[in-house]
Tab-separated table of C-alpha atoms and ligand atoms in Angstrom:
chain	number	residue	atom	x	y	z
A	210	MET	CA	0.000	0.000	0.000
A	211	LEU	CA	2.505	2.538	1.161
A	212	PRO	CA	6.254	2.815	0.982
A	213	GLY	CA	7.901	0.942	3.839
A	214	ALA	CA	10.001	3.875	4.910
A	215	CYS	CA	9.799	7.596	4.376
A	216	ARG	CA	12.393	9.683	2.704
A	217	LEU	CA	14.083	12.537	4.445
A	218	VAL	CA	11.713	15.422	3.906
A	219	SER	CA	11.975	18.921	5.276
A	220	ALA	CA	9.011	21.218	5.767
A	221	VAL	CA	9.755	23.171	2.554
A	222	ASP	CA	9.523	20.028	0.420
A	223	VAL	CA	6.182	19.082	1.834
A	224	HIS	CA	3.940	21.107	-0.432
A	225	VAL	CA	5.580	19.687	-3.548
A	226	THR	CA	5.327	16.178	-2.149
A	227	GLU	CA	1.650	16.585	-1.330
A	228	GLU	CA	0.882	17.832	-4.840
A	229	LEU	CA	2.762	14.911	-6.347
A	230	GLN	CA	0.953	12.337	-4.213
A	231	GLN	CA	-2.388	13.842	-5.056
A	232	ALA	CA	-1.634	13.966	-8.795
A	233	ARG	CA	-0.406	10.367	-8.769
A	234	VAL	CA	-3.570	8.997	-7.136
A	235	ARG	CA	-5.765	11.055	-9.433
A	236	SER	CA	-3.929	9.921	-12.564
A	237	VAL	CA	-4.139	6.204	-11.590
A	238	PHE	CA	-7.880	6.675	-11.050
A	239	GLU	CA	-8.294	8.485	-14.379
A	240	ARG	CA	-6.468	5.766	-16.285
A	241	ARG	CA	-8.656	3.039	-14.765
A	242	PHE	CA	-12.033	4.641	-14.208
A	243	GLY	CA	-12.251	8.121	-15.735
A	244	ARG	CA	-12.813	11.318	-13.804
A	245	PRO	CA	-13.189	10.889	-9.996
A	246	ASP	CA	-16.152	12.485	-8.229
A	247	LEU	CA	-13.876	13.645	-5.455
A	248	LEU	CA	-10.381	13.466	-4.055
A	249	VAL	CA	-9.826	13.208	-0.298
A	250	ARG	CA	-6.688	13.849	1.737
A	251	SER	CA	-6.590	11.863	4.975
A	252	PRO	CA	-3.577	12.534	7.226
A	253	GLY	CA	-1.619	10.377	9.650
A	254	ARG	CA	-1.073	11.545	13.197
A	255	ILE	CA	1.560	12.146	15.832
A	256	ASN	CA	0.898	11.995	19.544
A	257	LEU	CA	2.853	14.438	21.672
A	258	ILE	CA	1.971	12.591	24.875
A	259	GLY	CA	-0.773	10.388	26.338
A	260	GLU	CA	0.145	6.962	24.986
A	261	HIS	CA	-2.162	4.017	25.646
A	262	VAL	CA	-4.527	6.142	27.719
A	263	ASP	CA	-7.271	6.743	25.125
A	264	ALA	CA	-8.893	3.338	25.637
A	265	SER	CA	-8.928	4.096	29.388
A	266	LEU	CA	-10.874	7.285	28.570
A	267	GLY	CA	-7.992	9.617	29.428
A	268	ILE	CA	-6.790	12.850	27.827
A	269	VAL	CA	-4.373	12.721	24.873
A	270	LEU	CA	-2.408	15.312	22.853
A	271	PRO	CA	-2.256	14.147	19.221
A	272	GLY	CA	-2.201	16.118	15.961
A	273	ALA	CA	-2.662	15.455	12.243
A	274	ILE	CA	0.504	15.617	10.131
A	275	ASP	CA	1.813	16.319	6.650
A	276	ARG	CA	1.894	12.631	5.774
A	277	ALA	CA	-1.331	11.350	4.306
A	278	ILE	CA	-3.308	8.934	2.213
A	279	TRP	CA	-5.118	10.376	-0.792
A	280	LEU	CA	-8.268	8.688	-2.057
A	281	ALA	CA	-9.907	9.289	-5.431
A	282	LEU	CA	-13.534	8.164	-5.367
A	283	GLY	CA	-16.284	7.721	-7.903
A	284	ALA	CA	-19.842	6.421	-7.541
A	285	ARG	CA	-20.931	3.477	-9.733
A	286	THR	CA	-24.258	2.663	-11.261
A	287	ASP	CA	-24.287	-0.870	-9.772
A	288	ARG	CA	-23.560	-2.146	-6.241
A	289	GLY	CA	-20.048	-3.409	-6.951
A	290	CYS	CA	-16.846	-1.911	-5.541
A	291	ARG	CA	-13.363	-1.901	-6.917
A	292	VAL	CA	-10.632	-0.491	-4.682
A	293	LEU	CA	-7.051	-0.219	-5.901
A	294	ALA	CA	-3.907	0.538	-3.865
A	295	ALA	CA	-1.816	2.773	-6.146
A	296	ASP	CA	1.451	1.895	-4.382
A	297	THR	CA	1.203	-1.896	-4.630
A	298	GLY	CA	-1.320	-2.520	-7.414
A	299	GLU	CA	-3.422	-4.690	-5.053
A	300	VAL	CA	-7.116	-4.704	-5.917
A	301	LEU	CA	-10.177	-5.453	-3.819
A	302	GLU	CA	-13.349	-6.477	-5.630
A	303	ALA	CA	-16.369	-6.494	-3.341
A	304	SER	CA	-19.987	-5.560	-3.032
A	305	ILE	CA	-20.967	-2.423	-1.144
A	306	ASP	CA	-23.471	-4.607	0.752
A	307	GLY	CA	-21.542	-7.768	1.551
A	308	PRO	CA	-18.552	-8.819	3.621
A	309	GLY	CA	-15.493	-8.462	1.406
A	310	PRO	CA	-12.691	-11.004	0.909
A	311	ALA	CA	-9.933	-11.153	3.558
A	312	ALA	CA	-7.141	-10.087	1.172
A	313	PRO	CA	-5.425	-7.734	0.400
A	314	PRO	CA	-4.202	-6.890	3.938
A	315	TRP	CA	-6.069	-3.560	4.001
A	316	ALA	CA	-9.381	-5.171	2.925
A	317	ALA	CA	-10.730	-5.271	6.503
A	318	TYR	CA	-10.577	-1.463	6.756
A	319	VAL	CA	-12.330	-0.916	3.445
A	320	ALA	CA	-15.015	-3.571	3.938
A	321	GLY	CA	-15.366	-2.443	7.569
A	322	ALA	CA	-15.995	1.162	6.501
A	323	PHE	CA	-18.654	-0.001	4.011
A	324	ALA	CA	-20.307	-2.182	6.665
A	325	GLU	CA	-20.309	0.443	9.437
A	326	LEU	CA	-21.601	3.148	7.074
A	327	SER	CA	-24.382	0.788	5.971
A	328	GLY	CA	-25.499	0.367	9.590
A	329	ALA	CA	-28.345	2.856	9.254
A	330	GLY	CA	-29.401	1.520	5.847
A	331	PRO	CA	-27.824	0.388	2.578
A	332	LEU	CA	-25.486	2.831	0.817
A	333	PRO	CA	-26.995	4.214	-2.413
A	334	ALA	CA	-24.472	2.653	-4.844
A	335	GLY	CA	-21.110	0.940	-5.219
A	336	VAL	CA	-17.871	2.883	-5.697
A	337	GLN	CA	-14.493	2.796	-7.392
A	338	CYS	CA	-11.579	4.011	-5.348
A	339	VAL	CA	-7.843	4.462	-5.802
A	340	PHE	CA	-5.741	5.301	-2.759
A	341	GLY	CA	-2.072	5.864	-2.055
A	342	GLY	CA	0.240	8.202	-0.221
A	343	ASP	CA	3.389	8.702	1.784
A	344	LEU	CA	2.280	7.393	5.155
A	345	PRO	CA	4.367	4.378	6.149
A	346	ILE	CA	2.417	1.360	7.453
A	347	GLY	CA	3.071	-0.251	10.815
A	348	ALA	CA	5.097	2.789	11.839
A	349	GLY	CA	2.861	4.217	14.553
A	350	LEU	CA	1.544	7.042	12.355
A	351	SER	CA	-1.946	5.504	12.059
A	352	SER	CA	-2.123	4.568	8.408
A	353	SER	CA	-5.119	2.316	9.131
A	354	ALA	CA	-7.114	5.163	10.709
A	355	ALA	CA	-6.167	7.436	7.803
A	356	LEU	CA	-7.415	4.885	5.269
A	357	THR	CA	-10.619	4.009	7.131
A	358	CYS	CA	-11.539	7.561	8.066
A	359	GLY	CA	-10.574	8.961	4.655
A	360	LEU	CA	-12.806	6.419	2.932
A	361	ALA	CA	-15.688	6.956	5.363
A	362	TYR	CA	-15.320	10.731	5.037
A	363	GLY	CA	-15.328	10.496	1.233
A	364	LEU	CA	-18.368	8.204	1.075
A	365	ASN	CA	-20.175	10.401	3.592
A	366	ALA	CA	-19.605	13.407	1.301
A	367	LEU	CA	-20.270	11.525	-1.937
A	368	PHE	CA	-23.604	10.142	-0.774
A	369	GLY	CA	-24.617	13.031	1.516
A	370	LEU	CA	-24.937	10.742	4.540
A	371	GLY	CA	-24.780	13.600	7.051
A	372	HIS	CA	-22.339	12.193	9.630
A	373	ASP	CA	-20.207	14.762	11.448
A	374	ARG	CA	-16.465	14.278	11.916
A	375	MET	CA	-16.743	12.941	15.452
A	376	ALA	CA	-19.345	10.379	14.354
A	377	LEU	CA	-16.979	9.295	11.566
A	378	ALA	CA	-14.135	8.960	14.088
A	379	ARG	CA	-16.249	6.675	16.263
A	380	LEU	CA	-17.229	4.738	13.169
A	381	GLY	CA	-13.523	4.333	12.339
A	382	GLN	CA	-12.914	2.997	15.853
A	383	ARG	CA	-15.731	0.460	15.398
A	384	VAL	CA	-14.067	-0.705	12.178
A	385	GLU	CA	-10.900	-1.464	14.183
A	386	HIS	CA	-12.894	-3.255	16.901
A	387	HIS	CA	-15.264	-5.289	14.745
A	388	HIS	CA	-13.421	-5.767	11.459
A	389	ALA	CA	-9.679	-5.561	12.230
A	390	GLY	CA	-9.847	-7.085	15.727
A	391	VAL	CA	-7.926	-4.286	17.505
A	392	GLN	CA	-9.568	-2.959	20.683
A	393	CYS	CA	-8.111	0.524	20.233
A	394	GLY	CA	-9.174	3.879	21.636
A	395	VAL	CA	-10.455	6.726	19.495
A	396	MET	CA	-7.380	8.967	19.425
A	397	ASP	CA	-6.074	8.107	15.949
A	398	GLN	CA	-9.394	8.582	14.205
A	399	VAL	CA	-10.153	11.906	15.940
A	400	ALA	CA	-6.657	13.248	15.239
A	401	SER	CA	-6.852	12.335	11.563
A	402	LEU	CA	-10.330	13.807	11.094
A	403	LEU	CA	-10.112	16.844	13.378
A	404	GLY	CA	-6.472	17.904	13.277
A	405	ARG	CA	-5.620	21.545	12.666
A	406	ALA	CA	-2.519	23.155	11.135
A	407	GLY	CA	0.029	24.247	13.745
A	408	ARG	CA	-2.036	22.827	16.624
A	409	VAL	CA	-2.163	19.744	18.774
A	410	LEU	CA	-5.529	18.505	19.899
A	411	ARG	CA	-6.230	18.182	23.615
A	412	LEU	CA	-8.781	15.417	23.348
A	413	ASP	CA	-10.720	14.104	26.315
A	414	CYS	CA	-11.533	10.515	25.356
A	415	ARG	CA	-14.244	10.260	28.029
A	416	ASP	CA	-16.635	12.907	26.720
A	417	LEU	CA	-14.933	13.521	23.344
A	418	THR	CA	-14.558	17.240	23.982
A	419	TYR	CA	-11.431	18.790	22.528
A	420	ARG	CA	-9.581	22.022	22.107
A	421	TYR	CA	-6.615	23.087	20.036
A	422	LEU	CA	-3.304	24.040	21.640
A	423	PRO	CA	-0.694	25.910	19.600
A	424	LEU	CA	2.862	24.680	19.452
A	425	ALA	CA	5.426	27.507	19.596
A	426	ASP	CA	6.972	28.298	16.188
A	427	ASP	CA	10.500	27.753	17.423
A	428	LEU	CA	9.738	24.147	18.387
A	429	ALA	CA	9.916	21.390	15.771
A	430	ILE	CA	8.459	17.899	15.907
A	431	ALA	CA	10.949	15.391	14.545
A	432	LEU	CA	10.198	11.738	13.894
A	433	CYS	CA	13.001	9.194	13.656
A	434	ASP	CA	12.412	5.732	12.244
A	435	SER	CA	13.494	2.690	14.272
A	436	HIS	CA	13.048	0.594	11.091
A	437	VAL	CA	11.149	-1.944	13.219
A	438	ARG	CA	7.628	-2.650	11.971
A	439	ARG	CA	4.694	-4.363	13.647
A	440	SER	CA	1.025	-5.094	12.998
A	441	LEU	CA	-1.379	-4.422	15.873
A	442	ALA	CA	-3.869	-6.941	14.548
A	443	ALA	CA	-1.305	-9.664	13.866
A	444	ASP	CA	0.816	-9.662	17.008
A	445	GLY	CA	-2.029	-9.331	19.517
A	446	THR	CA	0.040	-7.414	22.077
A	447	TYR	CA	-2.139	-4.327	21.872
A	448	ASN	CA	-5.185	-6.382	22.856
A	449	ARG	CA	-3.213	-8.161	25.593
A	450	ARG	CA	-2.303	-4.823	27.150
A	451	ARG	CA	-5.952	-3.793	26.904
A	452	ALA	CA	-6.976	-7.011	28.655
A	453	GLU	CA	-4.421	-6.436	31.448
A	454	CYS	CA	-5.796	-2.920	31.971
A	455	GLU	CA	-9.347	-4.304	32.032
A	456	GLU	CA	-8.321	-6.912	34.591
A	457	GLY	CA	-6.879	-4.223	36.844
A	458	LEU	CA	-9.924	-2.037	36.317
A	459	ALA	CA	-12.288	-4.861	37.305
A	460	ALA	CA	-10.361	-5.365	40.566
A	461	LEU	CA	-10.463	-1.630	41.316
A	462	ARG	CA	-14.142	-1.328	40.498
A	463	SER	CA	-14.949	-4.039	42.995
A	464	ARG	CA	-13.071	-2.096	45.696
A	465	VAL	CA	-13.917	1.540	44.922
A	466	PRO	CA	-17.438	2.685	44.092
A	467	GLY	CA	-17.771	5.124	41.205
A	468	VAL	CA	-14.726	3.923	39.228
A	469	VAL	CA	-15.693	3.547	35.568
A	470	SER	CA	-12.312	3.545	33.827
A	471	LEU	CA	-8.641	3.798	34.801
A	472	ARG	CA	-9.095	7.527	34.243
A	473	ASP	CA	-10.933	7.573	37.594
A	474	VAL	CA	-8.221	5.726	39.497
A	475	THR	CA	-5.703	7.633	41.603
A	476	ALA	CA	-2.164	6.581	42.481
A	477	ALA	CA	-3.314	5.976	46.093
A	478	MET	CA	-6.115	3.661	44.953
A	479	ILE	CA	-3.839	1.533	42.802
A	480	GLU	CA	-1.244	1.320	45.583
A	481	ASP	CA	-3.961	0.108	47.985
A	482	ALA	CA	-5.041	-2.521	45.471
A	483	ARG	CA	-1.498	-3.587	44.572
A	484	PRO	CA	-1.314	-6.708	46.808
A	485	SER	CA	-4.381	-8.136	45.050
A	486	LEU	CA	-3.066	-7.540	41.512
A	487	ALA	CA	-0.702	-9.642	39.414
A	488	PRO	CA	2.595	-7.684	39.112
A	489	ALA	CA	2.162	-7.167	35.349
A	490	VAL	CA	-1.414	-5.954	35.782
A	491	TYR	CA	-0.305	-3.516	38.489
A	492	ALA	CA	2.510	-2.208	36.246
A	493	ARG	CA	0.193	-1.635	33.240
A	494	CYS	CA	-2.414	0.169	35.336
A	495	ARG	CA	0.155	2.233	37.202
A	496	TYR	CA	1.603	3.294	33.848
A	497	VAL	CA	-1.809	4.447	32.561
A	498	ILE	CA	-2.523	6.410	35.737
A	499	ASP	CA	0.911	8.071	35.680
A	500	GLU	CA	0.732	8.798	31.947
A	501	HIS	CA	-2.565	10.538	32.396
A	502	GLN	CA	-1.004	12.804	35.026
A	503	ARG	CA	1.871	13.483	32.619
A	504	VAL	CA	-0.585	14.645	29.961
A	505	LEU	CA	-2.023	17.179	32.392
A	506	THR	CA	1.492	18.294	33.322
A	507	ALA	CA	2.407	18.615	29.635
A	508	CYS	CA	-0.696	20.696	28.833
A	509	ALA	CA	0.116	23.098	31.671
A	510	ALA	CA	3.774	23.234	30.601
A	511	LEU	CA	2.814	23.972	26.982
A	512	ALA	CA	0.568	26.820	28.119
A	513	ARG	CA	3.247	28.502	30.225
A	514	ARG	CA	6.058	27.549	27.821
A	515	ASP	CA	7.962	25.529	30.362
A	516	ASP	CA	10.160	23.380	28.117
A	517	ASP	CA	11.878	21.658	31.014
A	518	ALA	CA	8.619	20.365	32.494
A	519	LEU	CA	7.287	19.419	29.053
A	520	GLY	CA	10.479	17.572	28.152
A	521	GLU	CA	10.564	15.721	31.462
A	522	ALA	CA	6.950	14.568	30.870
A	523	LEU	CA	7.891	13.230	27.410
A	524	ASN	CA	10.995	11.483	28.698
A	525	ALA	CA	9.113	9.951	31.650
A	526	SER	CA	6.422	8.763	29.235
A	527	HIS	CA	9.075	6.805	27.372
A	528	ARG	CA	10.427	5.284	30.581
A	529	GLY	CA	6.909	4.184	31.540
A	530	LEU	CA	6.263	2.661	28.123
A	531	GLN	CA	9.626	0.896	28.286
A	532	HIS	CA	9.561	-0.493	31.832
A	533	ASP	CA	5.917	-0.564	33.016
A	534	PHE	CA	3.714	-0.869	29.949
A	535	GLU	CA	6.517	-2.769	28.181
A	536	VAL	CA	5.750	-1.823	24.593
A	537	SER	CA	9.082	-0.290	23.554
A	538	CYS	CA	11.933	-2.094	21.816
A	539	PRO	CA	15.732	-1.699	21.895
A	540	ALA	CA	15.898	0.423	18.722
A	541	LEU	CA	13.327	2.897	20.066
A	542	ASP	CA	15.136	3.074	23.422
A	543	VAL	CA	18.442	3.811	21.700
A	544	LEU	CA	16.978	6.558	19.507
A	545	ALA	CA	15.072	8.262	22.332
A	546	GLU	CA	18.058	8.211	24.636
A	547	ALA	CA	20.440	9.537	21.995
A	548	ALA	CA	18.054	12.389	21.135
A	549	ARG	CA	17.869	13.456	24.770
A	550	GLY	CA	21.614	13.956	24.799
A	551	VAL	CA	21.433	16.681	22.133
A	552	GLN	CA	21.530	20.268	23.354
A	553	GLY	CA	18.212	21.910	22.383
A	554	VAL	CA	16.140	18.709	22.462
A	555	VAL	CA	13.193	19.293	24.786
A	556	GLY	CA	12.169	15.629	25.124
A	557	SER	CA	12.016	12.377	23.193
A	558	ARG	CA	9.995	9.184	23.401
A	559	MET	CA	8.597	6.276	21.447
A	560	MET	CA	5.260	7.065	19.845
A	561	GLY	CA	2.080	5.131	19.126
A	562	ALA	CA	1.246	1.569	20.041
A	563	GLY	CA	4.916	0.564	20.271
A	564	PHE	CA	7.253	-2.318	19.356
A	565	GLY	CA	8.630	-0.282	16.492
A	566	GLY	CA	7.826	2.700	14.339
A	567	TYR	CA	9.073	6.179	15.152
A	568	THR	CA	10.308	8.175	18.086
A	569	ILE	CA	8.859	11.644	18.486
A	570	THR	CA	11.255	14.355	19.561
A	571	LEU	CA	10.429	17.916	20.436
A	572	VAL	CA	13.416	20.016	19.503
A	573	ARG	CA	14.193	23.699	19.266
A	574	ARG	CA	14.480	24.605	15.603
A	575	ASP	CA	18.011	25.936	15.919
A	576	ALA	CA	19.073	22.525	17.276
A	577	LEU	CA	17.638	20.548	14.331
A	578	PRO	CA	20.988	20.180	12.515
A	579	ALA	CA	22.651	18.789	15.659
A	580	TYR	CA	19.686	16.473	16.249
A	581	ARG	CA	19.798	15.189	12.679
A	582	ALA	CA	23.552	14.606	12.843
A	583	ARG	CA	23.258	12.676	16.103
A	584	MET	CA	20.346	10.541	14.873
A	585	ALA	CA	22.159	9.790	11.616
A	586	GLU	CA	25.238	8.682	13.498
A	587	VAL	CA	23.281	6.473	15.935
A	588	SER	CA	21.082	4.976	13.213
A	589	ARG	CA	24.121	3.926	11.197
A	590	ARG	CA	26.445	2.874	14.002
A	591	VAL	CA	24.024	1.254	16.473
A	592	LEU	CA	21.008	0.232	14.396
A	593	GLY	CA	22.906	-0.454	11.178
A	594	SER	CA	20.353	1.399	9.071
A	595	GLU	CA	20.281	4.587	7.047
A	596	PRO	CA	18.636	7.393	9.056
A	597	VAL	CA	15.076	8.303	8.188
A	598	ILE	CA	14.122	11.517	9.925
A	599	HIS	CA	11.003	13.487	9.239
A	600	GLU	CA	10.535	16.993	10.518
A	601	CYS	CA	6.784	17.017	10.519
A	602	ARG	CA	4.314	19.821	10.272
A	603	LEU	CA	0.991	19.733	12.110
A	604	SER	CA	-1.686	19.830	9.445
A	605	ASP	CA	-5.429	20.104	8.965
A	606	GLY	CA	-7.545	16.978	9.315
A	607	THR	CA	-9.260	15.020	6.540
A	608	GLU	CA	-10.439	17.218	3.709
A	609	ILE	CA	-11.755	17.127	0.160
A	610	VAL	CA	-8.993	18.532	-1.994
A	611	THR	CA	-10.883	18.598	-5.280
A	612	SER	CA	-14.307	17.531	-6.445
B	795	GLA	C1	-2.758	2.785	18.643
B	795	GLA	C2	-4.253	2.798	18.924
B	795	GLA	C3	-4.664	4.067	19.667
B	795	GLA	C4	-3.782	4.315	20.890
B	795	GLA	C5	-2.315	4.181	20.536
B	795	GLA	C6	-1.426	4.229	21.752
B	795	GLA	O1	-2.409	3.794	17.747
B	795	GLA	O2	-4.972	2.713	17.722
B	795	GLA	O3	-6.025	4.011	20.019
B	795	GLA	O4	-4.156	3.467	21.929
B	795	GLA	O5	-2.040	2.957	19.855
B	795	GLA	O6	-1.533	5.452	22.399
């Protein structure tokens, strides 16, 4: 579907890249199917902090980025669907009404979007779709949410279904739960659909309220690739961590009235319950509770521009993910630690579900050259791979780019 690794792209190249991606998807569609009815841009996401707390109804700080999937869409006169991945040539032939075949690997997201959108009644017609982009898969940048939400957003517009963005985000989450088998939270889908240029989103996953927080111009978000890839659906660890959190939650609920999610659990409560919990269950829950506090600390630090407090929250988040939630991997640990040693780096941590993908580093712009040099050296010497570093720009959420 998507290239396995991104090239080194600076912010100035981004516009050109976006235009190229868009033109490529459109031209593949035109060659196969004629003129598309609309073209949708659906971005990936970063998460500044608040990892693995969305499913426990906590607060998270994600944002949409300048890496995206583009989808060209056209309505058909029958009820068939043909969906083509421009990057791999894989094709899915299905009916808009029926469960699709299990292959290609992205079929579950496409068929899941059709099925969830049909929940309130059959969709008016089948569609043709070509999609492609520059969002690496399995890299923690939420390519699956971008594909699902971009398709749902496009069909919603094409057929005038009247869902708002938040409803589409929840629909995207249901696709993960019921069609891809990943019991995720709603962060990725909301970030992709509701992101805003230059802003992170302070999203409360309990009531789905959100507000936008600006990131100071002199701070850059840099992503560095560990070159380790994983599939949330295939390796099952994401769901195992969810189950461990649920086990801890059940024990706490039986002890403390009024607890609905780990969001409601304080450090004192979990310490009281510790003797009754398996050590791993205690560690997962303690991580979630601490991470949620770190999000609140980070929001306050962003508002008063306290880089030291913000950086410490990011760094502590990584330590928690590494030692308590246990979803990091050696390559991510090496990259995050090396970044922290660079003068001008505010903080660095692994990002997303874990076990591979990218680190996210907040770095003062004037320190970007030193950061890049250090990451390049560590990637080559320690990881044995060519550095892939992306200075990413916070972008607007899913949008129709042409119709
Ligand atoms: C994946 C899930 C999200 C979230 C992150 C970890 O991206 O889809 O819901 O849990 O992992 O923060």
